[in-house]
PDB file of C-alpha atoms and ligand atoms in Angstrom:
ATOM      1  CA  MET A 264      10.865  23.069 -15.180  1.00  0.00           C
ATOM      2  CA  LYS A 265      11.322  19.391 -15.960  1.00  0.00           C
ATOM      3  CA  ARG A 266      13.999  17.756 -13.841  1.00  0.00           C
ATOM      4  CA  ILE A 267      14.348  15.147 -16.527  1.00  0.00           C
ATOM      5  CA  ASP A 268      13.631  15.241 -20.238  1.00  0.00           C
ATOM      6  CA  GLN A 269      10.310  13.911 -21.515  1.00  0.00           C
ATOM      7  CA  LYS A 270      12.099  11.236 -23.545  1.00  0.00           C
ATOM      8  CA  ARG A 271      13.367   9.506 -20.387  1.00  0.00           C
ATOM      9  CA  ILE A 272       9.925   9.627 -18.827  1.00  0.00           C
ATOM     10  CA  ASP A 273       8.340   8.089 -21.910  1.00  0.00           C
ATOM     11  CA  GLU A 274      11.098   5.464 -22.233  1.00  0.00           C
ATOM     12  CA  THR A 275      10.596   4.389 -18.631  1.00  0.00           C
ATOM     13  CA  LEU A 276       6.817   4.170 -19.088  1.00  0.00           C
ATOM     14  CA  ALA A 277       7.366   2.136 -22.272  1.00  0.00           C
ATOM     15  CA  LEU A 278       9.802  -0.163 -20.461  1.00  0.00           C
ATOM     16  CA  ILE A 279       7.222  -0.866 -17.739  1.00  0.00           C
ATOM     17  CA  LYS A 280       4.470  -1.346 -20.308  1.00  0.00           C
ATOM     18  CA  SER A 281       6.648  -3.765 -22.296  1.00  0.00           C
ATOM     19  CA  SER A 282       6.836  -6.134 -19.319  1.00  0.00           C
ATOM     20  CA  GLU A 283       3.100  -6.917 -19.570  1.00  0.00           C
ATOM     21  CA  LYS A 284       2.417 -10.384 -20.944  1.00  0.00           C
ATOM     22  CA  GLU A 285      -0.009 -10.252 -23.831  1.00  0.00           C
ATOM     23  CA  GLY A 286      -3.492 -11.478 -22.951  1.00  0.00           C
ATOM     24  CA  ALA A 287      -2.555 -11.704 -19.278  1.00  0.00           C
ATOM     25  CA  GLY A 288      -3.935  -9.591 -16.442  1.00  0.00           C
ATOM     26  CA  ASN A 289      -6.889  -7.258 -16.403  1.00  0.00           C
ATOM     27  CA  GLU A 290      -7.184  -4.680 -19.210  1.00  0.00           C
ATOM     28  CA  ARG A 291      -9.093  -2.159 -17.111  1.00  0.00           C
ATOM     29  CA  ILE A 292      -6.536  -2.291 -14.303  1.00  0.00           C
ATOM     30  CA  LYS A 293      -3.663  -2.001 -16.793  1.00  0.00           C
ATOM     31  CA  THR A 294      -5.211   1.091 -18.367  1.00  0.00           C
ATOM     32  CA  ILE A 295      -5.837   2.809 -15.049  1.00  0.00           C
ATOM     33  CA  VAL A 296      -2.511   1.957 -13.365  1.00  0.00           C
ATOM     34  CA  ASN A 297      -0.473   2.883 -16.418  1.00  0.00           C
ATOM     35  CA  ARG A 298      -2.262   6.213 -16.695  1.00  0.00           C
ATOM     36  CA  LEU A 299      -1.749   6.971 -13.003  1.00  0.00           C
ATOM     37  CA  LEU A 300       1.963   6.100 -13.319  1.00  0.00           C
ATOM     38  CA  GLU A 301       2.273   8.394 -16.310  1.00  0.00           C
ATOM     39  CA  ASP A 302       0.660  11.235 -14.372  1.00  0.00           C
ATOM     40  CA  LEU A 303       2.849  10.513 -11.341  1.00  0.00           C
ATOM     41  CA  PHE A 304       6.139  10.424 -13.264  1.00  0.00           C
ATOM     42  CA  ASN A 305       5.244  13.648 -14.999  1.00  0.00           C
ATOM     43  CA  ALA A 306       4.358  15.264 -11.665  1.00  0.00           C
ATOM     44  CA  MET A 307       7.659  14.031 -10.174  1.00  0.00           C
ATOM     45  CA  ALA A 308       9.473  15.705 -13.028  1.00  0.00           C
ATOM     46  CA  ASP A 309       7.392  18.892 -13.164  1.00  0.00           C
ATOM     47  CA  LEU A 310       7.475  19.486  -9.412  1.00  0.00           C
ATOM     48  CA  ASP A 311      11.046  18.306  -8.925  1.00  0.00           C
ATOM     49  CA  ILE A 312       9.931  15.760  -6.323  1.00  0.00           C
ATOM     50  CA  THR A 313      12.987  14.366  -4.585  1.00  0.00           C
ATOM     51  CA  SER A 314      13.630  10.736  -3.693  1.00  0.00           C
ATOM     52  CA  GLU A 315      13.519  11.786  -0.053  1.00  0.00           C
ATOM     53  CA  GLU A 316       9.990  13.123  -0.580  1.00  0.00           C
ATOM     54  CA  MET A 317       8.963   9.972  -2.429  1.00  0.00           C
ATOM     55  CA  TRP A 318      10.081   7.755   0.460  1.00  0.00           C
ATOM     56  CA  LYS A 319       8.258   9.989   2.914  1.00  0.00           C
ATOM     57  CA  ALA A 320       5.143   9.417   0.807  1.00  0.00           C
ATOM     58  CA  CYS A 321       5.762   5.665   0.865  1.00  0.00           C
ATOM     59  CA  ASP A 322       6.055   5.721   4.669  1.00  0.00           C
ATOM     60  CA  TRP A 323       2.877   7.801   4.974  1.00  0.00           C
ATOM     61  CA  LEU A 324       0.968   5.376   2.748  1.00  0.00           C
ATOM     62  CA  THR A 325       2.198   2.417   4.798  1.00  0.00           C
ATOM     63  CA  GLN A 326       1.137   4.079   8.046  1.00  0.00           C
ATOM     64  CA  THR A 327      -2.253   5.073   6.615  1.00  0.00           C
ATOM     65  CA  GLY A 328      -2.948   1.427   5.841  1.00  0.00           C
ATOM     66  CA  LYS A 329      -1.802   0.297   9.285  1.00  0.00           C
ATOM     67  CA  ASN A 330      -4.134   2.894  10.824  1.00  0.00           C
ATOM     68  CA  ASN A 331      -7.028   1.826   8.594  1.00  0.00           C
ATOM     69  CA  GLU A 332      -7.437   5.462   7.512  1.00  0.00           C
ATOM     70  CA  TYR A 333      -7.788   5.192   3.740  1.00  0.00           C
ATOM     71  CA  GLY A 334     -11.549   5.731   3.930  1.00  0.00           C
ATOM     72  CA  LEU A 335     -10.905   8.872   5.939  1.00  0.00           C
ATOM     73  CA  VAL A 336      -8.287  10.067   3.449  1.00  0.00           C
ATOM     74  CA  PHE A 337     -10.727   9.542   0.543  1.00  0.00           C
ATOM     75  CA  ALA A 338     -13.239  11.692   2.446  1.00  0.00           C
ATOM     76  CA  GLY A 339     -10.751  14.383   3.485  1.00  0.00           C
ATOM     77  CA  LEU A 340      -9.127  14.798   0.095  1.00  0.00           C
ATOM     78  CA  GLY A 341     -12.510  15.290  -1.561  1.00  0.00           C
ATOM     79  CA  ILE A 342     -12.201  12.072  -3.583  1.00  0.00           C
ATOM     80  CA  GLU A 343     -15.479  10.778  -2.166  1.00  0.00           C
ATOM     81  CA  LYS A 344     -17.102  14.173  -2.860  1.00  0.00           C
ATOM     82  CA  PHE A 345     -15.854  14.055  -6.441  1.00  0.00           C
ATOM     83  CA  MET A 346     -17.530  10.666  -6.950  1.00  0.00           C
ATOM     84  CA  ASP A 347     -20.807  12.341  -5.879  1.00  0.00           C
ATOM     85  CA  VAL A 348     -20.147  15.216  -8.279  1.00  0.00           C
ATOM     86  CA  GLN A 349     -19.622  12.687 -11.094  1.00  0.00           C
ATOM     87  CA  MET A 350     -22.848  10.840 -10.235  1.00  0.00           C
ATOM     88  CA  ASP A 351     -24.799  14.100  -9.953  1.00  0.00           C
ATOM     89  CA  TRP A 352     -23.581  15.018 -13.427  1.00  0.00           C
ATOM     90  CA  GLU A 353     -24.554  11.590 -14.802  1.00  0.00           C
ATOM     91  CA  ASP A 354     -28.023  12.015 -13.289  1.00  0.00           C
ATOM     92  CA  GLU A 355     -28.332  15.482 -14.770  1.00  0.00           C
ATOM     93  CA  GLN A 356     -27.462  14.098 -18.224  1.00  0.00           C
ATOM     94  CA  ALA A 357     -30.061  11.351 -17.760  1.00  0.00           C
ATOM     95  CA  GLY A 358     -32.679  13.906 -16.689  1.00  0.00           C
ATOM     96  CA  ILE A 359     -32.945  12.518 -13.159  1.00  0.00           C
ATOM     97  CA  GLU A 360     -33.881  14.975 -10.457  1.00  0.00           C
ATOM     98  CA  ASN A 361     -32.820  14.055  -6.933  1.00  0.00           C
ATOM     99  CA  LYS A 362     -35.158  15.941  -4.631  1.00  0.00           C
ATOM    100  CA  THR A 363     -33.146  14.453  -1.764  1.00  0.00           C
ATOM    101  CA  PRO A 364     -29.534  14.823  -2.858  1.00  0.00           C
ATOM    102  CA  ARG A 365     -26.980  12.102  -2.323  1.00  0.00           C
ATOM    103  CA  THR A 366     -23.978  12.803  -0.176  1.00  0.00           C
ATOM    104  CA  ILE A 367     -20.974  10.767   0.851  1.00  0.00           C
ATOM    105  CA  GLU A 368     -21.218   7.640   2.977  1.00  0.00           C
ATOM    106  CA  GLY A 369     -17.979   8.134   4.901  1.00  0.00           C
ATOM    107  CA  PRO A 370     -15.908   5.300   6.331  1.00  0.00           C
ATOM    108  CA  LEU A 371     -17.903   4.411   9.455  1.00  0.00           C
ATOM    109  CA  TYR A 372     -20.934   2.381   8.386  1.00  0.00           C
ATOM    110  CA  VAL A 373     -21.333  -1.089   9.892  1.00  0.00           C
ATOM    111  CA  ALA A 374     -23.600  -3.645   8.208  1.00  0.00           C
ATOM    112  CA  GLY A 375     -26.244  -5.594  10.093  1.00  0.00           C
ATOM    113  CA  SER A 376     -27.896  -3.034  12.395  1.00  0.00           C
ATOM    114  CA  PRO A 377     -30.868  -4.198  14.522  1.00  0.00           C
ATOM    115  CA  GLU A 378     -34.126  -3.880  12.548  1.00  0.00           C
ATOM    116  CA  SER A 379     -37.545  -2.692  13.651  1.00  0.00           C
ATOM    117  CA  THR A 380     -40.790  -1.522  12.039  1.00  0.00           C
ATOM    118  CA  SER A 381     -41.563   2.206  11.594  1.00  0.00           C
ATOM    119  CA  TYR A 382     -39.834   3.276  14.819  1.00  0.00           C
ATOM    120  CA  ALA A 383     -36.508   2.768  16.571  1.00  0.00           C
ATOM    121  CA  THR A 384     -34.579   3.904  19.602  1.00  0.00           C
ATOM    122  CA  LEU A 385     -30.992   4.372  18.478  1.00  0.00           C
ATOM    123  CA  GLU A 386     -29.380   4.226  21.910  1.00  0.00           C
ATOM    124  CA  THR A 387     -28.402   0.746  23.038  1.00  0.00           C
ATOM    125  CA  GLU A 388     -26.881   2.461  26.043  1.00  0.00           C
ATOM    126  CA  PRO A 389     -28.774   5.595  27.164  1.00  0.00           C
ATOM    127  CA  GLU A 390     -26.723   8.779  26.733  1.00  0.00           C
ATOM    128  CA  PRO A 391     -27.311  10.688  29.989  1.00  0.00           C
ATOM    129  CA  ASN A 392     -26.124  14.093  28.768  1.00  0.00           C
ATOM    130  CA  GLY A 393     -27.716  14.177  25.348  1.00  0.00           C
ATOM    131  CA  GLU A 394     -30.338  16.597  24.086  1.00  0.00           C
ATOM    132  CA  ARG A 395     -33.295  14.350  23.246  1.00  0.00           C
ATOM    133  CA  LEU A 396     -33.971  14.149  19.504  1.00  0.00           C
ATOM    134  CA  PHE A 397     -36.922  12.763  17.598  1.00  0.00           C
ATOM    135  CA  MET A 398     -36.499  12.667  13.842  1.00  0.00           C
ATOM    136  CA  SER A 399     -39.272  11.549  11.537  1.00  0.00           C
ATOM    137  CA  GLY A 400     -40.502  11.716   7.985  1.00  0.00           C
ATOM    138  CA  VAL A 401     -41.765   9.754   5.024  1.00  0.00           C
ATOM    139  CA  VAL A 402     -39.945   7.799   2.328  1.00  0.00           C
ATOM    140  CA  ARG A 403     -41.452   8.946  -0.970  1.00  0.00           C
ATOM    141  CA  ASP A 404     -41.249   8.183  -4.689  1.00  0.00           C
ATOM    142  CA  GLU A 405     -40.858  10.714  -7.532  1.00  0.00           C
ATOM    143  CA  LYS A 406     -44.571  11.604  -7.343  1.00  0.00           C
ATOM    144  CA  GLY A 407     -44.474  12.124  -3.593  1.00  0.00           C
ATOM    145  CA  ASN A 408     -46.301   8.879  -2.812  1.00  0.00           C
ATOM    146  CA  PRO A 409     -45.087   6.866   0.197  1.00  0.00           C
ATOM    147  CA  ILE A 410     -42.923   3.843  -0.585  1.00  0.00           C
ATOM    148  CA  PRO A 411     -44.412   1.078   1.573  1.00  0.00           C
ATOM    149  CA  ASN A 412     -41.477  -1.336   1.790  1.00  0.00           C
ATOM    150  CA  ALA A 413     -38.468   0.946   2.162  1.00  0.00           C
ATOM    151  CA  LYS A 414     -35.709   0.467   4.691  1.00  0.00           C
ATOM    152  CA  VAL A 415     -34.013   3.430   6.420  1.00  0.00           C
ATOM    153  CA  GLU A 416     -30.618   2.666   7.937  1.00  0.00           C
ATOM    154  CA  ILE A 417     -29.326   5.276  10.362  1.00  0.00           C
ATOM    155  CA  TRP A 418     -25.990   5.824  12.063  1.00  0.00           C
ATOM    156  CA  HIS A 419     -24.423   8.674  14.025  1.00  0.00           C
ATOM    157  CA  CYS A 420     -21.720   9.314  16.616  1.00  0.00           C
ATOM    158  CA  ASN A 421     -21.963   9.790  20.390  1.00  0.00           C
ATOM    159  CA  LEU A 422     -21.211  12.959  22.359  1.00  0.00           C
ATOM    160  CA  LYS A 423     -17.480  12.274  22.087  1.00  0.00           C
ATOM    161  CA  GLY A 424     -17.767  12.254  18.300  1.00  0.00           C
ATOM    162  CA  LEU A 425     -17.085   8.508  18.229  1.00  0.00           C
ATOM    163  CA  TYR A 426     -18.939   5.762  16.338  1.00  0.00           C
ATOM    164  CA  SER A 427     -19.756   2.369  17.852  1.00  0.00           C
ATOM    165  CA  HIS A 428     -17.723  -0.582  16.508  1.00  0.00           C
ATOM    166  CA  PHE A 429     -14.792   1.771  15.797  1.00  0.00           C
ATOM    167  CA  ASP A 430     -14.978   2.848  19.460  1.00  0.00           C
ATOM    168  CA  SER A 431     -14.803  -0.348  21.509  1.00  0.00           C
ATOM    169  CA  SER A 432     -16.122   1.380  24.642  1.00  0.00           C
ATOM    170  CA  GLN A 433     -19.654   1.481  23.152  1.00  0.00           C
ATOM    171  CA  PRO A 434     -21.996  -1.506  22.943  1.00  0.00           C
ATOM    172  CA  GLU A 435     -22.400  -3.220  19.585  1.00  0.00           C
ATOM    173  CA  PHE A 436     -24.604  -1.234  17.167  1.00  0.00           C
ATOM    174  CA  ASN A 437     -25.050   1.669  19.578  1.00  0.00           C
ATOM    175  CA  LEU A 438     -26.567   4.553  17.547  1.00  0.00           C
ATOM    176  CA  ARG A 439     -27.031   2.261  14.530  1.00  0.00           C
ATOM    177  CA  ARG A 440     -30.485   1.001  13.542  1.00  0.00           C
ATOM    178  CA  ALA A 441     -32.518  -0.068  10.507  1.00  0.00           C
ATOM    179  CA  ILE A 442     -36.195   0.899  10.229  1.00  0.00           C
ATOM    180  CA  ASN A 443     -38.536  -0.920   7.862  1.00  0.00           C
ATOM    181  CA  VAL A 444     -41.436   1.341   6.930  1.00  0.00           C
ATOM    182  CA  VAL A 445     -44.999   0.156   6.182  1.00  0.00           C
ATOM    183  CA  GLU A 446     -47.796   1.426   3.874  1.00  0.00           C
ATOM    184  CA  ASP A 447     -47.577   5.015   5.149  1.00  0.00           C
ATOM    185  CA  GLY A 448     -43.834   5.200   4.350  1.00  0.00           C
ATOM    186  CA  LYS A 449     -43.246   6.750   7.776  1.00  0.00           C
ATOM    187  CA  TYR A 450     -40.158   6.361   9.909  1.00  0.00           C
ATOM    188  CA  GLU A 451     -39.390   7.844  13.288  1.00  0.00           C
ATOM    189  CA  PHE A 452     -36.465   7.434  15.621  1.00  0.00           C
ATOM    190  CA  LYS A 453     -35.520   8.535  19.090  1.00  0.00           C
ATOM    191  CA  SER A 454     -31.941   9.471  19.853  1.00  0.00           C
ATOM    192  CA  PHE A 455     -30.019  12.553  20.958  1.00  0.00           C
ATOM    193  CA  VAL A 456     -28.536  15.418  18.964  1.00  0.00           C
ATOM    194  CA  PRO A 457     -25.064  14.265  17.915  1.00  0.00           C
ATOM    195  CA  VAL A 458     -21.927  16.417  17.880  1.00  0.00           C
ATOM    196  CA  GLY A 459     -19.293  16.872  15.199  1.00  0.00           C
ATOM    197  CA  TYR A 460     -16.512  14.448  14.349  1.00  0.00           C
ATOM    198  CA  ALA A 461     -12.755  14.995  14.345  1.00  0.00           C
ATOM    199  CA  CYS A 462     -10.150  12.777  12.693  1.00  0.00           C
ATOM    200  CA  PRO A 463      -7.981  10.793  15.147  1.00  0.00           C
ATOM    201  CA  PRO A 464      -5.504  13.418  16.437  1.00  0.00           C
ATOM    202  CA  ASN A 465      -2.084  13.129  14.802  1.00  0.00           C
ATOM    203  CA  GLY A 466      -3.190  10.150  12.723  1.00  0.00           C
ATOM    204  CA  SER A 467      -2.392   9.948   9.006  1.00  0.00           C
ATOM    205  CA  THR A 468      -5.390  12.006   7.905  1.00  0.00           C
ATOM    206  CA  ASP A 469      -5.048  14.636  10.603  1.00  0.00           C
ATOM    207  CA  THR A 470      -1.326  14.999   9.847  1.00  0.00           C
ATOM    208  CA  LEU A 471      -2.066  15.419   6.144  1.00  0.00           C
ATOM    209  CA  MET A 472      -4.798  17.980   6.835  1.00  0.00           C
ATOM    210  CA  GLN A 473      -2.393  20.018   8.985  1.00  0.00           C
ATOM    211  CA  LEU A 474       0.243  19.932   6.236  1.00  0.00           C
ATOM    212  CA  LEU A 475      -2.409  21.141   3.789  1.00  0.00           C
ATOM    213  CA  GLY A 476      -3.365  24.022   6.091  1.00  0.00           C
ATOM    214  CA  ARG A 477      -6.768  22.447   6.673  1.00  0.00           C
ATOM    215  CA  HIS A 478      -8.675  20.955   9.602  1.00  0.00           C
ATOM    216  CA  GLY A 479      -9.997  17.422   9.972  1.00  0.00           C
ATOM    217  CA  ALA A 480     -13.396  18.108  11.504  1.00  0.00           C
ATOM    218  CA  ARG A 481     -16.982  17.561  10.451  1.00  0.00           C
ATOM    219  CA  PRO A 482     -20.131  19.345  11.575  1.00  0.00           C
ATOM    220  CA  ALA A 483     -22.726  17.311  13.528  1.00  0.00           C
ATOM    221  CA  HIS A 484     -24.575  15.021  11.120  1.00  0.00           C
ATOM    222  CA  ILE A 485     -26.618  11.831  10.826  1.00  0.00           C
ATOM    223  CA  HIS A 486     -26.042   9.217   8.098  1.00  0.00           C
ATOM    224  CA  PHE A 487     -28.659   7.323   6.103  1.00  0.00           C
ATOM    225  CA  PHE A 488     -28.958   4.540   3.584  1.00  0.00           C
ATOM    226  CA  VAL A 489     -32.465   4.380   2.144  1.00  0.00           C
ATOM    227  CA  THR A 490     -33.300   1.294   0.080  1.00  0.00           C
ATOM    228  CA  ALA A 491     -36.455  -0.155  -1.468  1.00  0.00           C
ATOM    229  CA  PRO A 492     -37.061  -2.815  -4.133  1.00  0.00           C
ATOM    230  CA  GLY A 493     -36.970  -1.239  -7.609  1.00  0.00           C
ATOM    231  CA  TYR A 494     -35.514   2.012  -6.286  1.00  0.00           C
ATOM    232  CA  ARG A 495     -31.986   3.266  -6.362  1.00  0.00           C
ATOM    233  CA  LYS A 496     -30.141   3.097  -3.073  1.00  0.00           C
ATOM    234  CA  LEU A 497     -29.901   6.588  -1.583  1.00  0.00           C
ATOM    235  CA  THR A 498     -26.805   7.380   0.480  1.00  0.00           C
ATOM    236  CA  THR A 499     -27.172  10.655   2.300  1.00  0.00           C
ATOM    237  CA  GLN A 500     -26.814  12.607   5.549  1.00  0.00           C
ATOM    238  CA  ILE A 501     -28.510  15.465   7.317  1.00  0.00           C
ATOM    239  CA  ASN A 502     -26.699  18.194   9.220  1.00  0.00           C
ATOM    240  CA  ILE A 503     -27.671  19.588  12.574  1.00  0.00           C
ATOM    241  CA  GLU A 504     -28.728  23.154  11.834  1.00  0.00           C
ATOM    242  CA  GLY A 505     -26.632  25.800  13.603  1.00  0.00           C
ATOM    243  CA  ASP A 506     -23.341  23.893  13.800  1.00  0.00           C
ATOM    244  CA  PRO A 507     -20.566  26.433  13.101  1.00  0.00           C
ATOM    245  CA  LEU A 508     -18.836  23.942  10.773  1.00  0.00           C
ATOM    246  CA  THR A 509     -21.974  23.351   8.674  1.00  0.00           C
ATOM    247  CA  PHE A 510     -20.336  24.772   5.558  1.00  0.00           C
ATOM    248  CA  ASP A 511     -16.763  24.063   6.647  1.00  0.00           C
ATOM    249  CA  ASP A 512     -16.830  20.259   6.544  1.00  0.00           C
ATOM    250  CA  PHE A 513     -13.454  18.606   5.952  1.00  0.00           C
ATOM    251  CA  ALA A 514     -15.272  15.920   3.931  1.00  0.00           C
ATOM    252  CA  PHE A 515     -17.329  18.368   1.807  1.00  0.00           C
ATOM    253  CA  ALA A 516     -20.583  16.491   2.480  1.00  0.00           C
ATOM    254  CA  THR A 517     -22.901  19.396   3.384  1.00  0.00           C
ATOM    255  CA  ARG A 518     -25.554  20.373   0.858  1.00  0.00           C
ATOM    256  CA  PRO A 519     -28.120  23.123   1.537  1.00  0.00           C
ATOM    257  CA  GLU A 520     -31.047  20.707   0.967  1.00  0.00           C
ATOM    258  CA  LEU A 521     -29.633  18.462   3.705  1.00  0.00           C
ATOM    259  CA  VAL A 522     -29.779  20.986   6.548  1.00  0.00           C
ATOM    260  CA  PRO A 523     -33.361  20.638   7.840  1.00  0.00           C
ATOM    261  CA  HIS A 524     -34.730  22.975  10.482  1.00  0.00           C
ATOM    262  CA  ILE A 525     -34.354  21.646  14.017  1.00  0.00           C
ATOM    263  CA  GLU A 526     -37.212  22.680  16.260  1.00  0.00           C
ATOM    264  CA  ARG A 527     -36.995  22.809  20.064  1.00  0.00           C
ATOM    265  CA  ILE A 528     -40.094  21.636  21.918  1.00  0.00           C
ATOM    266  CA  SER A 529     -40.341  22.538  25.600  1.00  0.00           C
ATOM    267  CA  ALA A 530     -41.269  20.050  28.345  1.00  0.00           C
ATOM    268  CA  GLU A 531     -44.633  21.848  28.701  1.00  0.00           C
ATOM    269  CA  ASP A 532     -45.433  21.406  24.996  1.00  0.00           C
ATOM    270  CA  ALA A 533     -44.081  17.856  24.740  1.00  0.00           C
ATOM    271  CA  ALA A 534     -47.421  16.224  25.589  1.00  0.00           C
ATOM    272  CA  LYS A 535     -48.984  17.793  22.473  1.00  0.00           C
ATOM    273  CA  TYR A 536     -46.602  15.612  20.499  1.00  0.00           C
ATOM    274  CA  GLY A 537     -47.198  12.541  22.632  1.00  0.00           C
ATOM    275  CA  LYS A 538     -43.753  12.864  24.274  1.00  0.00           C
ATOM    276  CA  ASP A 539     -42.926  13.124  27.967  1.00  0.00           C
ATOM    277  CA  GLU A 540     -39.826  15.345  27.938  1.00  0.00           C
ATOM    278  CA  ALA A 541     -38.393  18.392  26.164  1.00  0.00           C
ATOM    279  CA  PHE A 542     -36.956  17.427  22.794  1.00  0.00           C
ATOM    280  CA  ALA A 543     -35.453  18.588  19.534  1.00  0.00           C
ATOM    281  CA  LYS A 544     -37.497  17.692  16.486  1.00  0.00           C
ATOM    282  CA  ILE A 545     -36.429  17.204  12.888  1.00  0.00           C
ATOM    283  CA  ASN A 546     -38.846  16.380  10.104  1.00  0.00           C
ATOM    284  CA  PHE A 547     -37.251  15.145   6.898  1.00  0.00           C
ATOM    285  CA  ASP A 548     -38.631  13.146   3.979  1.00  0.00           C
ATOM    286  CA  PHE A 549     -36.450  10.928   1.795  1.00  0.00           C
ATOM    287  CA  ASN A 550     -37.325  11.160  -1.873  1.00  0.00           C
ATOM    288  CA  MET A 551     -36.145   8.166  -3.855  1.00  0.00           C
ATOM    289  CA  VAL A 552     -35.898   7.605  -7.597  1.00  0.00           C
ATOM    290  CA  HIS A 553     -36.438   4.364  -9.498  1.00  0.00           C
ATOM    291  CA  GLU A 554     -33.449   2.362 -10.606  1.00  0.00           C
ATOM    292  CA  ILE A 555     -32.686   3.469 -14.180  1.00  0.00           C
ATOM    293  CA  ALA A 556     -30.271   1.840 -16.613  1.00  0.00           C
ATOM    294  CA  ASN A 557     -27.431   4.106 -17.808  1.00  0.00           C
ATOM    295  CA  ALA A 558     -27.730   6.434 -14.823  1.00  0.00           C
ATOM    296  CA  ALA A 559     -25.422   6.492 -11.817  1.00  0.00           C
ATOM    297  CA  PRO A 560     -25.886   3.329  -9.749  1.00  0.00           C
ATOM    298  CA  GLY A 561     -26.938   3.611  -6.119  1.00  0.00           C
ATOM    299  CA  GLU A 562     -25.013   0.541  -5.034  1.00  0.00           C
ATOM    300  CA  ASN A 563     -21.213   0.775  -5.219  1.00  0.00           C
ATOM    301  CA  HIS A 564     -20.321  -2.513  -3.474  1.00  0.00           C
ATOM    302  CA  ARG A 565     -18.007  -0.727  -1.103  1.00  0.00           C
ATOM    303  CA  SER A 566     -16.860  -3.163   1.585  1.00  0.00           C
ATOM    304  CA  HIS A 567     -18.161  -2.606   5.081  1.00  0.00           C
ATOM    305  CA  ALA A 568     -17.297  -3.654   8.570  1.00  0.00           C
ATOM    306  CA  THR A 569     -19.620  -6.261  10.050  1.00  0.00           C
ATOM    307  CA  ALA A 570     -20.080  -6.907  13.730  1.00  0.00           C
TER     308      ALA A 570
HETATM  309  C1  MBD B 716     -17.350  10.733   9.650  1.00  0.00           C
HETATM  310  O1  MBD B 716     -18.239  10.595  10.638  1.00  0.00           O
HETATM  311  C2  MBD B 716     -17.799  10.884   8.428  1.00  0.00           C
HETATM  312  O2  MBD B 716     -19.118  10.894   8.278  1.00  0.00           O
HETATM  313  C3  MBD B 716     -16.931  11.053   7.354  1.00  0.00           C
HETATM  314  C4  MBD B 716     -17.453  11.288   6.013  1.00  0.00           C
HETATM  315  C5  MBD B 716     -15.587  11.044   7.551  1.00  0.00           C
HETATM  316  C6  MBD B 716     -15.118  10.861   8.810  1.00  0.00           C
HETATM  317  C7  MBD B 716     -16.001  10.705   9.861  1.00  0.00           C
HETATM  318 FE1   FE B 717     -20.138  10.507  10.062  1.00  0.00          FE
END
């Protein structure tokens, strides 16, 4: 049922379009905004959206901006996932096989993490109650050969599910590091097994999720950017095996290839691994592909917080 006839919708769209000065503005932006307006007006008519509902939407959008939650909304509505689906499809068309799949970045990366060679301790401030974790692996090319000059950037949350920088109670760059690998392509880091994340309670995203009959939680995960000269930037995550939300992620980031086995090593066996305490162990290689023209780009120039 249209609340208004199509002619009025089209006349209004034409009126708005007619106000554009010829040769002025940005053609790409005009095309996109005009199309989105057309879809919106038609939805308003089709769904009988009231002016009261439209002003509620305006208020929600205003509040979402004030809360700095748009990145979270993009994740929660599956918009960020859809961008991955588009890029996966582009890769498939170009015949590119991603042995390590991409998955969403999320809104909580901070540029400029402390750098080290081959190994890093992620805790700036030791987490007394954490389960010790050592994660290691090799950055490899399409043939499985190590990439000698790759950089692995890592970030994860603390045991409260909070990320440094966005949580001012943590020291700068806590649980954020960058590892430069050498000839063997190997990286290793020491940290603790993180927990899941939940959207700020009763914030814009959480409120929207509740209204959609959904939750705003993520399973425990660790984020990565893997970069190397000549290779396409890889944005991905791994999940902590066994988390009950593994395949119920509000941001739709989980992929079966990104849930590596987590092994528990007892204190007695730790010495065999050159460690002095019980620990959880994850082994995971990052397989990169070369930068290829006409395939999905790895770099999206998304803006990031800097410390
Ligand atoms: C996160 O930690 C995250 O990774 C995403 C995608 C969204 C919200 C919080
Ligand atoms: Fe995260």
